[in-house]
Amino acid sequence: MIDRLARRRRMLARLALVVATLTGGPALANAQRMLVPMDDGQTNHLKAYGLTYNAIKAGLQAEWLLNYRGGAFLLPDAPELRRRAGLDGISVEAVSDAQLGAIRREMAGGNMESVPLEKAPKIAVYSPPDAQPWDDAVTLALKYAGIEFTAVYDTEVERGDLTKYDWLHLHHEDFTGQFNKFHLGYRDAPWFRELVAKNQATAKKLGFVTVPALKKDVAEHIRQFVERGGFLFAMCGATETLELAIAANGVDIAGEFADGTPMDPNSDAKMQWRRSFAFKDAHLEHSPFVNSMSDIDGHQVNVAGRRQPLGTFTLFNFSAKFDPVPSMLVQDHRSVLSDFYGVTTSFTKSTLKNGVVILATEEGAPWTKYVHGDYGKGTWTYLGGHDPEDPQHAIGNPPTDLSLHRSSPGYRLILNNVLFPAAKKKPLKT
Amino acid sequence: MVVVALSVVAGRDVRAQTESPEVLRAIELENAGKYREAIPIYREAMRTHPTPIVVLGLERSYHELGMSDSLLAPLDSVLAKFPREPMYHVVHLRTYQILRRYDALRGAFERWVRDDPRSAAPYSEYARVLIQLGRPASADSVIARAKTALGSTRDLQYETAQLRAAMGEWEPSANAWRLALANDAQLASAATYALAPAPAGVRPAIRRIFLMAPPERGARRALADLEIAWGQPQAAWEALRGLPPDAETATVWEDFGDRAMLEERFGLARDALGAAVRVKRTAALALKAATASLRAGSPADVFTLVPVGEWQSDPARAANSYVPLHVEALAALGRGAEAEALVAKYDKYLPPGQHARMARLLASAWVRSGDLARARQALRTAGADADSSDAAGLIALYEGRLDAARALLRGSRDQSADMALVLGIVSRVRGDSAPQLGAAFLALARGDSAAAAQRFVEAAERHPEAASAILLAAARVHAARNDAKRAIPVWQRIVERYASAPEAAEAELEWARALRRGGDTAGAISHLEHLILNAPESALLPQARRELDLVRGSVPP
């Protein structure tokens, strides 16, 4: 009898423990969670991404509340997170169970969805070893937000190091090996001569005859990285040239100035677009005197007579419940953003493959700004332009100071891409 | 469009008188906005007796009506008659540029080259147009072609300089600017505008090029302006100082000194105006130089720059400008007796309102020498105004008479940082007497900053109710002397002992900054984090976060 009573007491105690665990216990009942609003109530949108990324990295549970208050984050109300939010000037709000229930009910009734964020992706940025973080918008954003990343370049890629990472970013690299055709304007500039010399030395060290051959092989490694399940995010000239390098399998698309042999005059016809991620049937620019790679870029910023003026682009409003991935990529507190130039600023619609998801476009223009798609087991996302807060960016311009652009809607798009691989995969509903 | 307007205005004033009555009538019609009536007259003149004034008038009139393409046919005829007149070719290029007909623009350039193959003008004008159009690579090709055709680009230095800057080739641009400026020093502003965006890494090379011997006025002026743009005013003066000392250079130095005075860079103003006055002595320049010396903390220079012998013969003029300057210099040096004698000598010539100011200066002279009784006396003799002034309040403070100091300073309109410090402390100290605090402020007024800092620390012990504010004054004095070693313990004491005082945030921020400057990144981060987390309402929070970003390397330095 005593034994049975004792067993019953133990069972009740265990049950009480389970209930307490499920409800969070009395001490946590009023503020178990912390909401990081991402609408205009947020004082530092960019650092809010760093807060969330580091929370996931520390093993804490996080949720991305798509389309709720600008794409808010829900984090545990942990002292360390509060401390970091306070240090970085990030607005946070304590959320009680009752408030959370109300939030979830509101979300259930609208175009909103909660996406659990469970694993911080390991981030690699393809960048020369001597580049400053300020040379590229993504490293600027990562540094400012306090998100760790590893710089990899040709040597590491050729060594097979990409397998160590979940997410890879490319910026203004020219994967056709033609140095963005900067020889046209900068052939005597010391920085350009140094850039060429360094790349030639690396090619030689890694056993390639020319820089275009090396870059094409690097592009192939990147293609395989995505095919195996990696997340690729590229901006500026890396988008267009990566595609060209991947499609130009066995085709010489580099000018004589780059590899000593003229470009294949029939290269347009020989391109293998089935290998590329986003584009098809683009026409290559054959003139070495025209600072353009192909007709993929709609703006052609460096070609007089072709250059198109900047406008604004609008983010597409996806169904958060049915298309959570594109929804994550366009979470923002602004839906219309000012455009910004880059070596590749935009993507001509006529060169996009079927099935590419257009995330942002300029109304009435023949180009898009922001595109995404799947490839093999992985995904890729391209954002045209160089720096969202420096629309006319020119070589030699001072770096952008993000503490002056803490709520930059354009930089948010970049950071959406950093967090999206952390989302727990759900079976697609469409 | 601006180019069109400028050339037109110049043309109208200078050359219009030589034109026929018909053309003068056309100009009048154009000035009255009657372009349609002016055009037939200009066209007829172009047919019968074309001149640059006529061509420019027709260009202008067509442009105003948005009919620039109508200029092309008559211009073509004129060019056939006068193929080597550069002005007509310039208008030809400009018209195609306005019409955005770039192939035809290139054709116009080629025609000009054919018409005048030994001239650099077609290359320079076309290259400028291409730079304006944002096509530096094409402009580069034009310059390279000029070199082949003409054997050198000596006459194209300006275009080369602009082009290289547009292409981010800063060093070649600086070399070209140096050559262009040697021919025309007036291009200094253009050089500054073109080279100012050069990144920090290439600036030493630009400096080296512009400082190369022999020193040239245009290059040095451009470099000085660049240094100002780059936030290096001292280096700006160094660039100008090396110029040969002649009358023209003295004018450059005077201009620089005037600008420095306006920007309250008194040390630079003192050096530049002092150098100018040594070369080109005028009474006005000497007075400016003396004023700059006084403001820069070199009062003794006043006596050599504007010696008494130069102005005493005209007492009325002396009383207006020289006497106040000398009295102020004597006061700054603590030479009360001499100041008093000077004021007495010119008293009857002093303009109304100057008496009270002289009394305050005399009082400060006596304060500086430590004689508070005579300072008080000086104020009293000047009447009620001076005796109830800020100066009287400060003397009361120096004497430790806090009640009198409070009463006199209450209505102060002085918004300087020094007065804010005084009022901040005086308002928080309890009691009517504070001799230690007075001694600290007196030491500060006498320029004995080491003693002042020490006495502030001692006074803080006596006035715990205002200790944090008094200690912060001590730390500021140490910091102003770049003595972080002594300032840090004081900041530390404020942060640790008076954590809830309003001064704690400023003390911790300054402490962190000092640690960062000293290379102690971890220490700086620790203090900045402590400040941000413990003083979330502080007005210094944005500064603290900015410092934290900098010290962490989250933003570009």
mmCIF file of N, CA and C in Angstrom, chain B residues 41-92:
data_model
loop_
_atom_site.group_PDB
_atom_site.id
_atom_site.type_symbol
_atom_site.label_atom_id
_atom_site.label_comp_id
_atom_site.label_asym_id
_atom_site.label_seq_id
_atom_site.Cartn_x
_atom_site.Cartn_y
_atom_site.Cartn_z
ATOM 1 N N ILE B 41 17.828 87.197 -88.264
ATOM 2 C CA ILE B 41 18.931 88.168 -88.383
ATOM 3 C C ILE B 41 20.276 87.453 -88.217
ATOM 4 N N TYR B 42 20.326 86.591 -87.181
ATOM 5 C CA TYR B 42 21.575 85.826 -86.984
ATOM 6 C C TYR B 42 21.873 84.969 -88.215
ATOM 7 N N ARG B 43 20.842 84.357 -88.758
ATOM 8 C CA ARG B 43 21.064 83.453 -89.906
ATOM 9 C C ARG B 43 21.584 84.228 -91.111
ATOM 10 N N GLU B 44 21.015 85.400 -91.318
ATOM 11 C CA GLU B 44 21.465 86.213 -92.447
ATOM 12 C C GLU B 44 22.931 86.622 -92.233
ATOM 13 N N ALA B 45 23.239 87.004 -90.979
ATOM 14 C CA ALA B 45 24.629 87.388 -90.677
ATOM 15 C C ALA B 45 25.562 86.200 -90.858
ATOM 16 N N MET B 46 25.092 85.037 -90.525
ATOM 17 C CA MET B 46 25.929 83.851 -90.704
ATOM 18 C C MET B 46 26.217 83.610 -92.179
ATOM 19 N N ARG B 47 25.257 83.951 -92.995
ATOM 20 C CA ARG B 47 25.439 83.732 -94.435
ATOM 21 C C ARG B 47 26.398 84.766 -95.027
ATOM 22 N N THR B 48 26.232 86.013 -94.558
ATOM 23 C CA THR B 48 27.001 87.091 -95.186
ATOM 24 C C THR B 48 28.311 87.400 -94.465
ATOM 25 N N HIS B 49 28.254 87.453 -93.145
ATOM 26 C CA HIS B 49 29.464 87.860 -92.419
ATOM 27 C C HIS B 49 29.507 87.130 -91.055
ATOM 28 N N PRO B 50 29.799 85.839 -91.090
ATOM 29 C CA PRO B 50 29.768 85.081 -89.828
ATOM 30 C C PRO B 50 30.909 85.486 -88.882
ATOM 31 N N THR B 51 30.570 85.589 -87.637
ATOM 32 C CA THR B 51 31.566 85.840 -86.575
ATOM 33 C C THR B 51 31.199 84.913 -85.409
ATOM 34 N N PRO B 52 32.122 84.709 -84.468
ATOM 35 C CA PRO B 52 31.779 83.878 -83.299
ATOM 36 C C PRO B 52 30.558 84.395 -82.556
ATOM 37 N N ILE B 53 30.408 85.734 -82.464
ATOM 38 C CA ILE B 53 29.242 86.292 -81.756
ATOM 39 C C ILE B 53 27.949 85.861 -82.442
ATOM 40 N N VAL B 54 27.970 85.883 -83.746
ATOM 41 C CA VAL B 54 26.777 85.531 -84.517
ATOM 42 C C VAL B 54 26.455 84.050 -84.328
ATOM 43 N N VAL B 55 27.503 83.213 -84.433
ATOM 44 C CA VAL B 55 27.279 81.765 -84.300
ATOM 45 C C VAL B 55 26.755 81.432 -82.905
ATOM 46 N N LEU B 56 27.367 82.053 -81.902
ATOM 47 C CA LEU B 56 26.926 81.779 -80.527
ATOM 48 C C LEU B 56 25.509 82.289 -80.292
ATOM 49 N N GLY B 57 25.179 83.450 -80.905
ATOM 50 C CA GLY B 57 23.829 83.992 -80.762
ATOM 51 C C GLY B 57 22.795 83.054 -81.362
ATOM 52 N N LEU B 58 23.111 82.515 -82.528
ATOM 53 C CA LEU B 58 22.163 81.602 -83.164
ATOM 54 C C LEU B 58 22.068 80.290 -82.368
ATOM 55 N N GLU B 59 23.218 79.847 -81.859
ATOM 56 C CA GLU B 59 23.207 78.614 -81.039
ATOM 57 C C GLU B 59 22.293 78.786 -79.828
ATOM 58 N N ARG B 60 22.460 79.937 -79.184
ATOM 59 C CA ARG B 60 21.670 80.233 -77.991
ATOM 60 C C ARG B 60 20.179 80.295 -78.289
ATOM 61 N N SER B 61 19.860 81.009 -79.355
ATOM 62 C CA SER B 61 18.445 81.222 -79.681
ATOM 63 C C SER B 61 17.767 79.901 -80.035
ATOM 64 N N TYR B 62 18.443 79.091 -80.861
ATOM 65 C CA TYR B 62 17.868 77.798 -81.202
ATOM 66 C C TYR B 62 17.727 76.918 -79.950
ATOM 67 N N HIS B 63 18.723 77.002 -79.100
ATOM 68 C CA HIS B 63 18.674 76.180 -77.888
ATOM 69 C C HIS B 63 17.484 76.558 -77.020
ATOM 70 N N GLU B 64 17.249 77.873 -76.893
ATOM 71 C CA GLU B 64 16.128 78.330 -76.064
ATOM 72 C C GLU B 64 14.794 77.805 -76.604
ATOM 73 N N LEU B 65 14.720 77.639 -77.919
ATOM 74 C CA LEU B 65 13.467 77.167 -78.525
ATOM 75 C C LEU B 65 13.436 75.649 -78.681
ATOM 76 N N GLY B 66 14.499 74.982 -78.197
ATOM 77 C CA GLY B 66 14.571 73.519 -78.337
ATOM 78 C C GLY B 66 14.741 73.096 -79.785
ATOM 79 N N MET B 67 15.438 73.923 -80.560
ATOM 80 C CA MET B 67 15.594 73.636 -81.999
ATOM 81 C C MET B 67 17.074 73.557 -82.377
ATOM 82 N N SER B 68 17.882 73.001 -81.474
ATOM 83 C CA SER B 68 19.331 73.007 -81.722
ATOM 84 C C SER B 68 19.695 72.326 -83.033
ATOM 85 N N ASP B 69 18.879 71.371 -83.460
ATOM 86 C CA ASP B 69 19.217 70.676 -84.710
ATOM 87 C C ASP B 69 19.167 71.619 -85.918
ATOM 88 N N SER B 70 18.423 72.738 -85.804
ATOM 89 C CA SER B 70 18.340 73.687 -86.918
ATOM 90 C C SER B 70 19.655 74.441 -87.124
ATOM 91 N N LEU B 71 20.525 74.404 -86.113
ATOM 92 C CA LEU B 71 21.802 75.103 -86.226
ATOM 93 C C LEU B 71 22.765 74.370 -87.160
ATOM 94 N N LEU B 72 22.549 73.056 -87.303
ATOM 95 C CA LEU B 72 23.569 72.223 -87.957
ATOM 96 C C LEU B 72 23.834 72.640 -89.403
ATOM 97 N N ALA B 73 22.782 72.932 -90.187
ATOM 98 C CA ALA B 73 22.992 73.259 -91.601
ATOM 99 C C ALA B 73 23.779 74.555 -91.773
ATOM 100 N N PRO B 74 23.339 75.683 -91.153
ATOM 101 C CA PRO B 74 24.145 76.898 -91.315
ATOM 102 C C PRO B 74 25.559 76.753 -90.749
ATOM 103 N N LEU B 75 25.675 76.004 -89.664
ATOM 104 C CA LEU B 75 27.003 75.817 -89.065
ATOM 105 C C LEU B 75 27.921 75.057 -90.021
ATOM 106 N N ASP B 76 27.340 74.112 -90.724
ATOM 107 C CA ASP B 76 28.104 73.321 -91.675
ATOM 108 C C ASP B 76 28.693 74.232 -92.764
ATOM 109 N N SER B 77 27.869 75.173 -93.234
ATOM 110 C CA SER B 77 28.342 76.107 -94.268
ATOM 111 C C SER B 77 29.479 76.968 -93.730
ATOM 112 N N VAL B 78 29.311 77.452 -92.496
ATOM 113 C CA VAL B 78 30.343 78.312 -91.905
ATOM 114 C C VAL B 78 31.650 77.530 -91.737
ATOM 115 N N LEU B 79 31.521 76.279 -91.287
ATOM 116 C CA LEU B 79 32.724 75.451 -91.092
ATOM 117 C C LEU B 79 33.439 75.202 -92.425
ATOM 118 N N ALA B 80 32.672 75.125 -93.499
ATOM 119 C CA ALA B 80 33.294 74.920 -94.815
ATOM 120 C C ALA B 80 34.121 76.154 -95.200
ATOM 121 N N LYS B 81 33.634 77.328 -94.770
ATOM 122 C CA LYS B 81 34.361 78.559 -95.099
ATOM 123 C C LYS B 81 35.530 78.812 -94.141
ATOM 124 N N PHE B 82 35.320 78.451 -92.875
ATOM 125 C CA PHE B 82 36.351 78.736 -91.857
ATOM 126 C C PHE B 82 36.702 77.435 -91.116
ATOM 127 N N PRO B 83 37.392 76.531 -91.814
ATOM 128 C CA PRO B 83 37.614 75.207 -91.209
ATOM 129 C C PRO B 83 38.556 75.218 -90.011
ATOM 130 N N ARG B 84 39.298 76.290 -89.789
ATOM 131 C CA ARG B 84 40.251 76.271 -88.675
ATOM 132 C C ARG B 84 39.830 77.199 -87.544
ATOM 133 N N GLU B 85 38.589 77.641 -87.550
ATOM 134 C CA GLU B 85 38.109 78.483 -86.441
ATOM 135 C C GLU B 85 37.618 77.561 -85.301
ATOM 136 N N PRO B 86 38.382 77.499 -84.211
ATOM 137 C CA PRO B 86 38.039 76.513 -83.165
ATOM 138 C C PRO B 86 36.652 76.730 -82.558
ATOM 139 N N MET B 87 36.254 78.012 -82.424
ATOM 140 C CA MET B 87 34.962 78.266 -81.786
ATOM 141 C C MET B 87 33.808 77.585 -82.532
ATOM 142 N N TYR B 88 33.873 77.598 -83.861
ATOM 143 C CA TYR B 88 32.795 76.981 -84.637
ATOM 144 C C TYR B 88 32.767 75.463 -84.427
ATOM 145 N N HIS B 89 33.957 74.895 -84.323
ATOM 146 C CA HIS B 89 34.008 73.442 -84.086
ATOM 147 C C HIS B 89 33.493 73.090 -82.692
ATOM 148 N N VAL B 90 33.827 73.963 -81.729
ATOM 149 C CA VAL B 90 33.331 73.720 -80.357
ATOM 150 C C VAL B 90 31.805 73.713 -80.352
ATOM 151 N N VAL B 91 31.211 74.697 -81.056
ATOM 152 C CA VAL B 91 29.739 74.768 -81.127
ATOM 153 C C VAL B 91 29.197 73.519 -81.836
ATOM 154 N N HIS B 92 29.907 73.078 -82.849
ATOM 155 C CA HIS B 92 29.505 71.890 -83.584
ATOM 156 C C HIS B 92 29.440 70.670 -82.643
#
